[in-house]
Short mmCIF file of C-alpha atoms and ligand atoms in Angstrom, two decimals:
data_model
loop_
_atom_site.label_atom_id
_atom_site.label_comp_id
_atom_site.label_asym_id
_atom_site.label_seq_id
_atom_site.Cartn_x
_atom_site.Cartn_y
_atom_site.Cartn_z
CA MET A 6 17.73 15.28 8.90
CA ALA A 7 16.50 15.48 5.04
CA LYS A 8 18.78 17.00 2.49
CA GLU A 9 19.25 20.52 1.80
CA GLU A 10 17.65 20.89 -1.40
CA TYR A 11 15.02 22.11 -2.99
CA ALA A 12 12.88 21.98 -5.91
CA ILE A 13 10.40 24.67 -7.53
CA GLY A 14 6.75 23.50 -8.13
CA LEU A 15 4.70 25.59 -10.56
CA ASP A 16 0.59 24.89 -10.65
CA LEU A 17 -0.49 26.09 -13.44
CA GLY A 18 -4.31 26.69 -12.94
CA GLY A 19 -7.29 28.45 -14.77
CA THR A 20 -7.60 31.16 -12.22
CA LYS A 21 -4.02 31.44 -10.64
CA ILE A 22 -0.73 30.74 -11.02
CA LEU A 23 0.93 29.23 -8.17
CA ALA A 24 4.73 28.89 -7.56
CA GLY A 25 6.50 27.29 -4.23
CA LEU A 26 9.88 26.61 -3.37
CA VAL A 27 9.42 23.04 -1.85
CA ASP A 28 12.23 21.27 0.49
CA HIS A 29 12.76 17.61 0.51
CA ASP A 30 10.23 17.16 3.10
CA GLY A 31 7.43 19.05 1.11
CA ARG A 32 7.21 22.04 3.03
CA ILE A 33 6.83 25.48 0.90
CA ILE A 34 9.55 27.66 1.96
CA ALA A 35 8.61 30.65 -0.17
CA GLN A 36 5.54 31.04 -2.51
CA LYS A 37 4.11 33.57 -5.13
CA GLN A 38 0.62 33.65 -6.38
CA LEU A 39 -0.19 35.39 -9.46
CA PRO A 40 -3.69 35.59 -11.44
CA THR A 41 -3.68 33.52 -14.83
CA TYR A 42 -5.85 36.11 -16.71
CA ALA A 43 -5.90 33.45 -19.93
CA GLU A 44 -7.72 36.07 -21.65
CA GLU A 45 -5.08 38.38 -21.85
CA GLY A 46 -3.14 35.66 -24.18
CA LYS A 47 -0.91 33.03 -24.25
CA ARG A 48 2.46 35.39 -23.96
CA ALA A 49 1.00 37.30 -20.95
CA VAL A 50 0.51 34.23 -18.96
CA ILE A 51 3.88 32.68 -20.02
CA GLU A 52 5.46 36.07 -18.73
CA ARG A 53 3.73 35.74 -15.22
CA VAL A 54 4.56 32.05 -15.13
CA LEU A 55 8.35 32.95 -15.76
CA SER A 56 7.79 36.20 -13.25
CA ALA A 57 6.07 33.90 -10.44
CA THR A 58 9.12 31.43 -10.64
CA HIS A 59 11.66 34.36 -10.38
CA ASP A 60 9.99 35.89 -7.58
CA VAL A 61 9.71 32.91 -5.64
CA LEU A 62 13.51 32.08 -6.05
CA SER A 63 14.62 35.59 -5.29
CA ALA A 64 12.00 35.70 -2.18
CA SER A 65 13.35 32.35 -0.71
CA GLY A 66 16.87 33.65 -0.44
CA ILE A 67 18.10 30.06 -1.46
CA HIS A 68 21.18 29.75 -3.39
CA PRO A 69 20.07 28.64 -7.10
CA GLU A 70 22.63 25.60 -7.08
CA LYS A 71 20.75 24.17 -4.16
CA VAL A 72 17.48 24.08 -6.20
CA ARG A 73 17.27 20.66 -8.25
CA GLY A 74 14.80 21.59 -10.81
CA VAL A 75 11.39 22.92 -11.52
CA GLY A 76 8.07 20.68 -11.70
CA ILE A 77 5.11 21.99 -13.50
CA ALA A 78 1.70 20.80 -12.79
CA SER A 79 -0.80 21.59 -15.90
CA ALA A 80 -4.35 20.50 -16.55
CA GLY A 81 -4.97 19.51 -20.32
CA VAL A 82 -2.99 17.19 -22.40
CA ILE A 83 0.79 17.63 -22.00
CA ASN A 84 3.81 16.00 -23.34
CA SER A 85 6.40 15.43 -20.26
CA ASP A 86 9.10 14.31 -22.53
CA SER A 87 9.04 17.66 -24.47
CA GLY A 88 7.85 19.81 -21.58
CA GLU A 89 5.16 20.97 -23.78
CA VAL A 90 1.57 21.89 -23.00
CA ILE A 91 -0.25 20.64 -25.99
CA PHE A 92 -3.48 21.88 -25.03
CA ALA A 93 -4.96 23.31 -21.74
CA SER A 94 -8.24 25.01 -22.19
CA ASN A 95 -8.13 26.58 -18.97
CA LEU A 96 -4.99 28.58 -19.73
CA GLY A 97 -5.99 29.13 -23.53
CA TRP A 98 -2.63 27.14 -24.29
CA ARG A 99 -1.99 25.14 -27.64
CA ASN A 100 1.50 23.94 -28.30
CA VAL A 101 3.28 25.81 -25.24
CA PRO A 102 6.88 24.62 -24.87
CA ILE A 103 6.78 25.77 -21.27
CA GLY A 104 9.59 23.42 -20.05
CA LEU A 105 11.93 24.88 -22.65
CA LEU A 106 11.24 28.41 -21.82
CA ILE A 107 11.89 27.86 -17.97
CA GLU A 108 14.76 25.72 -18.63
CA GLN A 109 16.14 28.73 -21.25
CA ARG A 110 15.72 31.31 -18.29
CA PHE A 111 16.78 29.75 -15.33
CA GLY A 112 19.40 27.01 -16.47
CA LEU A 113 17.48 24.40 -14.39
CA PRO A 114 15.78 20.97 -15.56
CA VAL A 115 12.17 20.93 -15.88
CA ARG A 116 9.51 18.31 -15.47
CA LEU A 117 6.01 18.37 -16.78
CA PHE A 118 3.30 16.46 -15.05
CA ASN A 119 -0.66 16.67 -15.58
CA ASP A 120 -2.13 17.90 -12.58
CA ALA A 121 -3.70 14.69 -11.41
CA ASN A 122 -0.33 12.86 -11.46
CA ALA A 123 1.20 15.87 -9.74
CA ALA A 124 -1.31 15.52 -6.86
CA ALA A 125 -0.66 11.78 -6.63
CA ILE A 126 3.00 12.25 -5.97
CA ALA A 127 2.42 14.89 -3.18
CA GLU A 128 -0.17 12.18 -1.61
CA TRP A 129 2.19 9.35 -2.34
CA LEU A 130 5.25 11.26 -0.84
CA TRP A 131 4.04 13.43 1.86
CA GLY A 132 0.30 12.66 2.28
CA ALA A 133 -2.24 9.63 2.58
CA GLY A 134 0.00 7.60 0.50
CA VAL A 135 2.94 7.89 2.69
CA GLY A 136 4.98 4.32 3.25
CA THR A 137 3.14 2.42 0.19
CA ARG A 138 4.29 1.21 -3.13
CA ASN A 139 0.81 0.87 -4.71
CA MET A 140 -1.36 3.76 -4.38
CA ILE A 141 -3.77 5.58 -6.74
CA TYR A 142 -5.11 9.12 -6.28
CA VAL A 143 -8.36 10.03 -7.72
CA THR A 144 -9.63 13.68 -8.09
CA VAL A 145 -13.12 14.41 -8.16
CA SER A 146 -13.66 17.95 -9.04
CA THR A 147 -15.10 19.45 -12.45
CA GLY A 148 -13.92 16.30 -13.95
CA VAL A 149 -12.65 13.01 -12.78
CA GLY A 150 -9.01 12.06 -13.26
CA ALA A 151 -6.45 9.85 -11.46
CA GLY A 152 -2.72 9.34 -10.80
CA ILE A 153 -1.30 5.90 -10.64
CA VAL A 154 1.88 4.64 -8.21
CA SER A 155 2.40 0.98 -9.06
CA ASP A 156 5.38 -0.76 -7.63
CA GLY A 157 6.95 2.38 -6.34
CA ARG A 158 6.63 4.09 -9.47
CA LEU A 159 4.22 7.00 -11.23
CA ILE A 160 2.74 5.50 -14.39
CA SER A 161 3.28 8.27 -17.06
CA GLY A 162 2.08 6.42 -20.08
CA ARG A 163 3.52 7.12 -23.13
CA ASP A 164 3.80 11.06 -23.06
CA GLY A 165 2.26 11.81 -19.28
CA SER A 166 -1.28 11.17 -19.85
CA ALA A 167 -1.76 7.84 -18.04
CA GLY A 168 -4.57 7.94 -15.25
CA GLU A 169 -7.62 9.37 -17.44
CA PHE A 170 -9.79 7.54 -15.01
CA GLY A 171 -12.53 9.68 -15.87
CA HIS A 172 -13.03 8.39 -19.33
CA ILE A 173 -13.35 4.65 -18.58
CA SER A 174 -16.68 3.58 -19.53
CA ILE A 175 -19.24 2.34 -17.00
CA ASP A 176 -22.01 1.77 -19.39
CA TRP A 177 -21.38 0.81 -22.80
CA ASN A 178 -24.73 2.25 -23.91
CA GLY A 179 -24.28 5.58 -21.61
CA PRO A 180 -24.60 9.09 -22.85
CA PRO A 181 -22.05 10.38 -24.99
CA CYS A 182 -19.05 11.88 -23.55
CA ARG A 183 -16.97 14.57 -24.99
CA CYS A 184 -13.82 12.10 -25.43
CA GLY A 185 -15.98 10.16 -28.05
CA ASN A 186 -16.95 7.00 -25.81
CA ARG A 187 -20.04 6.40 -24.08
CA GLY A 188 -21.04 5.98 -20.60
CA CYS A 189 -17.88 7.65 -19.24
CA LEU A 190 -17.62 7.66 -15.38
CA GLU A 191 -17.09 11.45 -15.29
CA ASN A 192 -20.52 11.88 -16.56
CA TYR A 193 -21.65 10.18 -13.70
CA ALA A 194 -19.78 11.23 -10.74
CA SER A 195 -17.91 14.43 -11.39
CA GLY A 196 -19.15 17.68 -9.98
CA THR A 197 -20.51 18.68 -13.44
CA ALA A 198 -22.48 15.39 -13.10
CA ILE A 199 -23.89 16.24 -9.92
CA GLU A 200 -25.07 19.49 -11.20
CA SER A 201 -26.57 18.19 -14.18
CA ALA A 202 -28.26 14.94 -12.35
CA ALA A 203 -29.64 17.85 -9.71
CA SER A 204 -30.99 19.91 -12.61
CA HIS A 205 -32.84 16.93 -14.19
CA LYS A 206 -34.32 15.61 -11.19
CA LEU A 207 -35.56 18.84 -10.28
CA VAL A 208 -37.15 19.21 -13.47
CA SER A 209 -38.46 15.77 -13.62
CA THR A 210 -39.71 15.29 -10.21
CA LYS A 211 -40.62 18.83 -9.17
CA GLU A 212 -39.68 17.75 -5.64
CA PRO A 213 -39.71 20.71 -3.24
CA VAL A 214 -36.16 21.69 -1.96
CA THR A 215 -35.50 22.42 1.67
CA ASP A 216 -34.36 26.02 2.93
CA GLY A 217 -35.13 27.51 -0.37
CA ILE A 218 -31.67 26.88 -1.28
CA LEU A 219 -31.94 27.31 -4.94
CA VAL A 220 -33.79 30.63 -4.66
CA GLN A 221 -30.85 31.77 -2.08
CA ASN A 222 -27.93 30.85 -4.02
CA GLY A 223 -29.18 31.38 -7.49
CA GLU A 224 -26.79 28.89 -9.30
CA LEU A 225 -27.14 25.15 -8.77
CA THR A 226 -23.19 24.46 -8.46
CA ALA A 227 -21.70 21.25 -7.39
CA LYS A 228 -20.74 22.94 -4.23
CA VAL A 229 -24.05 24.65 -3.37
CA ILE A 230 -25.55 20.73 -3.95
CA CYS A 231 -22.68 19.33 -1.55
CA GLU A 232 -23.25 21.81 1.18
CA ALA A 233 -26.96 21.48 1.13
CA ALA A 234 -26.66 17.31 1.13
CA LEU A 235 -24.13 17.77 3.99
CA ALA A 236 -26.67 19.94 5.98
CA GLY A 237 -29.07 17.42 5.80
CA ASP A 238 -31.22 17.89 2.54
CA ALA A 239 -32.28 14.54 1.66
CA PHE A 240 -33.03 15.38 -2.05
CA PHE A 241 -29.37 16.60 -2.66
CA ALA A 242 -27.86 13.85 -0.43
CA GLN A 243 -29.41 11.35 -2.89
CA ILE A 244 -27.51 12.64 -5.60
CA VAL A 245 -24.30 13.17 -4.07
CA LYS A 246 -24.71 9.69 -2.78
CA GLN A 247 -25.35 8.30 -5.94
CA ALA A 248 -21.94 9.92 -7.40
CA GLY A 249 -20.35 7.82 -4.78
CA PHE A 250 -21.97 4.69 -6.01
CA TYR A 251 -20.23 5.37 -9.39
CA LEU A 252 -16.93 6.22 -7.97
CA GLY A 253 -16.93 2.91 -6.11
CA ILE A 254 -17.47 0.86 -9.53
CA GLY A 255 -14.95 2.58 -11.06
CA ALA A 256 -12.46 2.03 -7.67
CA ALA A 257 -13.54 -1.61 -8.31
CA ASN A 258 -11.90 -1.53 -11.69
CA LEU A 259 -8.65 0.22 -10.29
CA ILE A 260 -8.42 -2.67 -7.86
CA TYR A 261 -8.53 -5.30 -10.44
CA LEU A 262 -6.33 -3.36 -12.77
CA PHE A 263 -3.48 -2.27 -10.24
CA ASN A 264 -3.84 -4.45 -6.92
CA PRO A 265 -3.32 -1.09 -4.84
CA GLU A 266 -2.99 -0.67 -1.08
CA VAL A 267 -4.97 2.61 -0.68
CA ILE A 268 -6.90 4.49 -2.98
CA VAL A 269 -6.98 8.15 -2.36
CA PHE A 270 -10.00 10.44 -3.23
CA GLY A 271 -9.34 14.17 -3.47
CA GLY A 272 -10.69 17.13 -5.31
CA GLY A 273 -13.46 19.81 -4.65
CA VAL A 274 -16.37 17.47 -4.51
CA MET A 275 -14.69 15.62 -1.67
CA ASN A 276 -15.68 18.22 0.37
CA ALA A 277 -18.72 16.30 0.88
CA SER A 278 -16.66 12.90 1.73
CA ALA A 279 -18.82 12.05 4.62
CA LEU A 280 -21.13 11.21 2.22
CA LEU A 281 -19.52 9.90 -0.68
CA LEU A 282 -16.81 7.83 1.02
CA PRO A 283 -19.23 5.34 2.67
CA GLU A 284 -20.98 5.08 -0.72
CA ILE A 285 -17.57 4.39 -2.47
CA GLU A 286 -16.30 1.88 -0.16
CA LYS A 287 -19.65 0.09 -0.42
CA SER A 288 -20.29 -0.23 -4.26
CA MET A 289 -16.20 -0.88 -4.31
CA ARG A 290 -16.31 -3.82 -2.11
CA ASP A 291 -19.87 -5.38 -3.28
CA ARG A 292 -17.95 -5.39 -6.72
CA CYS A 293 -14.71 -7.18 -6.07
CA ILE A 294 -13.44 -10.49 -5.25
CA PRO A 295 -13.13 -10.55 -1.27
CA GLY A 296 -9.54 -11.68 -1.23
CA LEU A 297 -8.41 -8.66 -3.69
CA VAL A 298 -10.42 -5.84 -2.01
CA GLN A 299 -10.09 -6.91 1.45
CA GLY A 300 -6.57 -5.23 2.38
CA VAL A 301 -7.48 -2.12 0.21
CA ARG A 302 -7.78 1.17 2.25
CA VAL A 303 -10.19 4.05 0.82
CA ALA A 304 -8.68 7.56 2.24
CA LEU A 305 -9.40 11.03 1.87
CA SER A 306 -6.77 13.29 0.54
CA GLN A 307 -4.39 14.92 3.09
CA ILE A 308 -2.90 17.63 1.14
CA GLY A 309 -4.85 20.47 0.15
CA ALA A 310 -4.69 23.39 -2.70
CA GLU A 311 -1.04 23.06 -2.59
CA ALA A 312 -0.88 19.59 -4.07
CA GLY A 313 -0.10 20.60 -7.08
CA VAL A 314 2.84 22.81 -6.41
CA MET A 315 4.29 19.91 -4.06
CA GLY A 316 3.97 16.93 -6.24
CA ALA A 317 5.38 18.81 -8.94
CA ALA A 318 8.34 19.51 -6.66
CA GLY A 319 8.22 16.09 -5.45
CA GLY A 320 8.62 14.64 -9.14
CA VAL A 321 11.83 16.85 -9.46
CA PHE A 322 13.35 14.97 -6.48
CA ALA A 323 12.48 11.55 -7.21
CA LEU A 324 13.65 12.34 -10.90
CA ASN A 325 16.87 13.49 -9.69
CA GLN A 326 17.71 10.92 -7.02
CA PRO A 327 17.55 7.43 -9.10
CA GLU A 328 19.54 5.61 -6.76
CA GLU A 329 16.35 6.34 -4.31
CA LYS A 330 13.39 6.13 -6.27
CA PRO A 331 15.08 4.09 -9.49
CA GLN A 332 12.06 4.26 -11.21
CA ASN A 333 10.63 6.48 -14.02
CA PHE A 334 9.35 9.43 -12.63
ZN1 LIG B 28 -15.15 10.32 -22.08
#
C-alpha cells in the first residue's frame, strides 16, 4: 500500500488555475479550478492562486501535516531555485515570487517546474514512462517543449529551463525564430506552425478544401486542421504529416543526445496522433544509427489535462524522498 502522504499540485495556465491534492499513487483527491483572468493584473491572479490552494486543502479534509509540499507548474521562464516566475506572458507575470508567497501563507515547501517538465514527471511516475529510467516527454501544442528524465532524474538545468526542445535548429538557414535562432523546430512542427503552413499553402496553391471546412469554421486553427485531416481531408493531412516528419528529425536528435528508452508525445496537436506518430517514427528511424534507435519506443501520453497538477505534485514527492529518488528533483 502506498504511503499516506499528499502533495498539492498547482497548474498555472493562461485560461485557468487548477489546484489538486494528489496522493502518492497520482490520484487527485480534491481539486479546485479558478479562471486566470490575467487581464485583471498580477495581484488578482496571485490571490486566486492562493485561494485555490487554500480551497483544495480545506475541501480535501486532509490534515496539513500529511501534505509534503506544493508543486507549481508554470509556462514561461522560471527560476526553480528561487521559486520565481521570471516571465510568463499567459499570466501577465514578470518576476513574481509565487513560491515564497505560498510558502509564507501555508508553511509548506514549494517547488516550481516549467509546464513541460511537470508533465514529464507525471508521465514518468504514473503514465507512459512508468518503469523507465530514461524517458523524454515532448509536448506539441502552440509551441514545442520537452521534459527529460535521464538516468532516473529530471534534467532541470541551471534554473529549471532545460528541455527547450522547440528551439533546437533543424535548418541553419531557416526562417528567423522569436528566440533569435533560425530554423527552430517549433517553427515547423507546432500548432502555430501547422496553422501558418496551411495558410501559406492555401494562398499559394488555391487548392479546393473539402467540405467547405474553412467557411464553416471561420478560423483556420490547428484544431480545425487536425480534425479535418483526421476526417480524411488529404490537403490538411499532408500538412499535419509534414509536422510529424519534422518532429521525427527532432526525436532523432534526442536519441543521439540521451539514449532514451521511450519518447512520449503529448499536447493538443497530438490529438492527431493517428497521422503524426507513424511519420515521427519513420523520419526518426530513418535518421538514426540502427543500433541506437532499435530499442526506442515512441508512445502517446497517457495523462491528459491533469498532467500539470499531477507532475508538479509528483515532483514534490520525489523531492521529499531522497532515499527513493536520490537525484536532483
Ligand atoms: Zn527558436
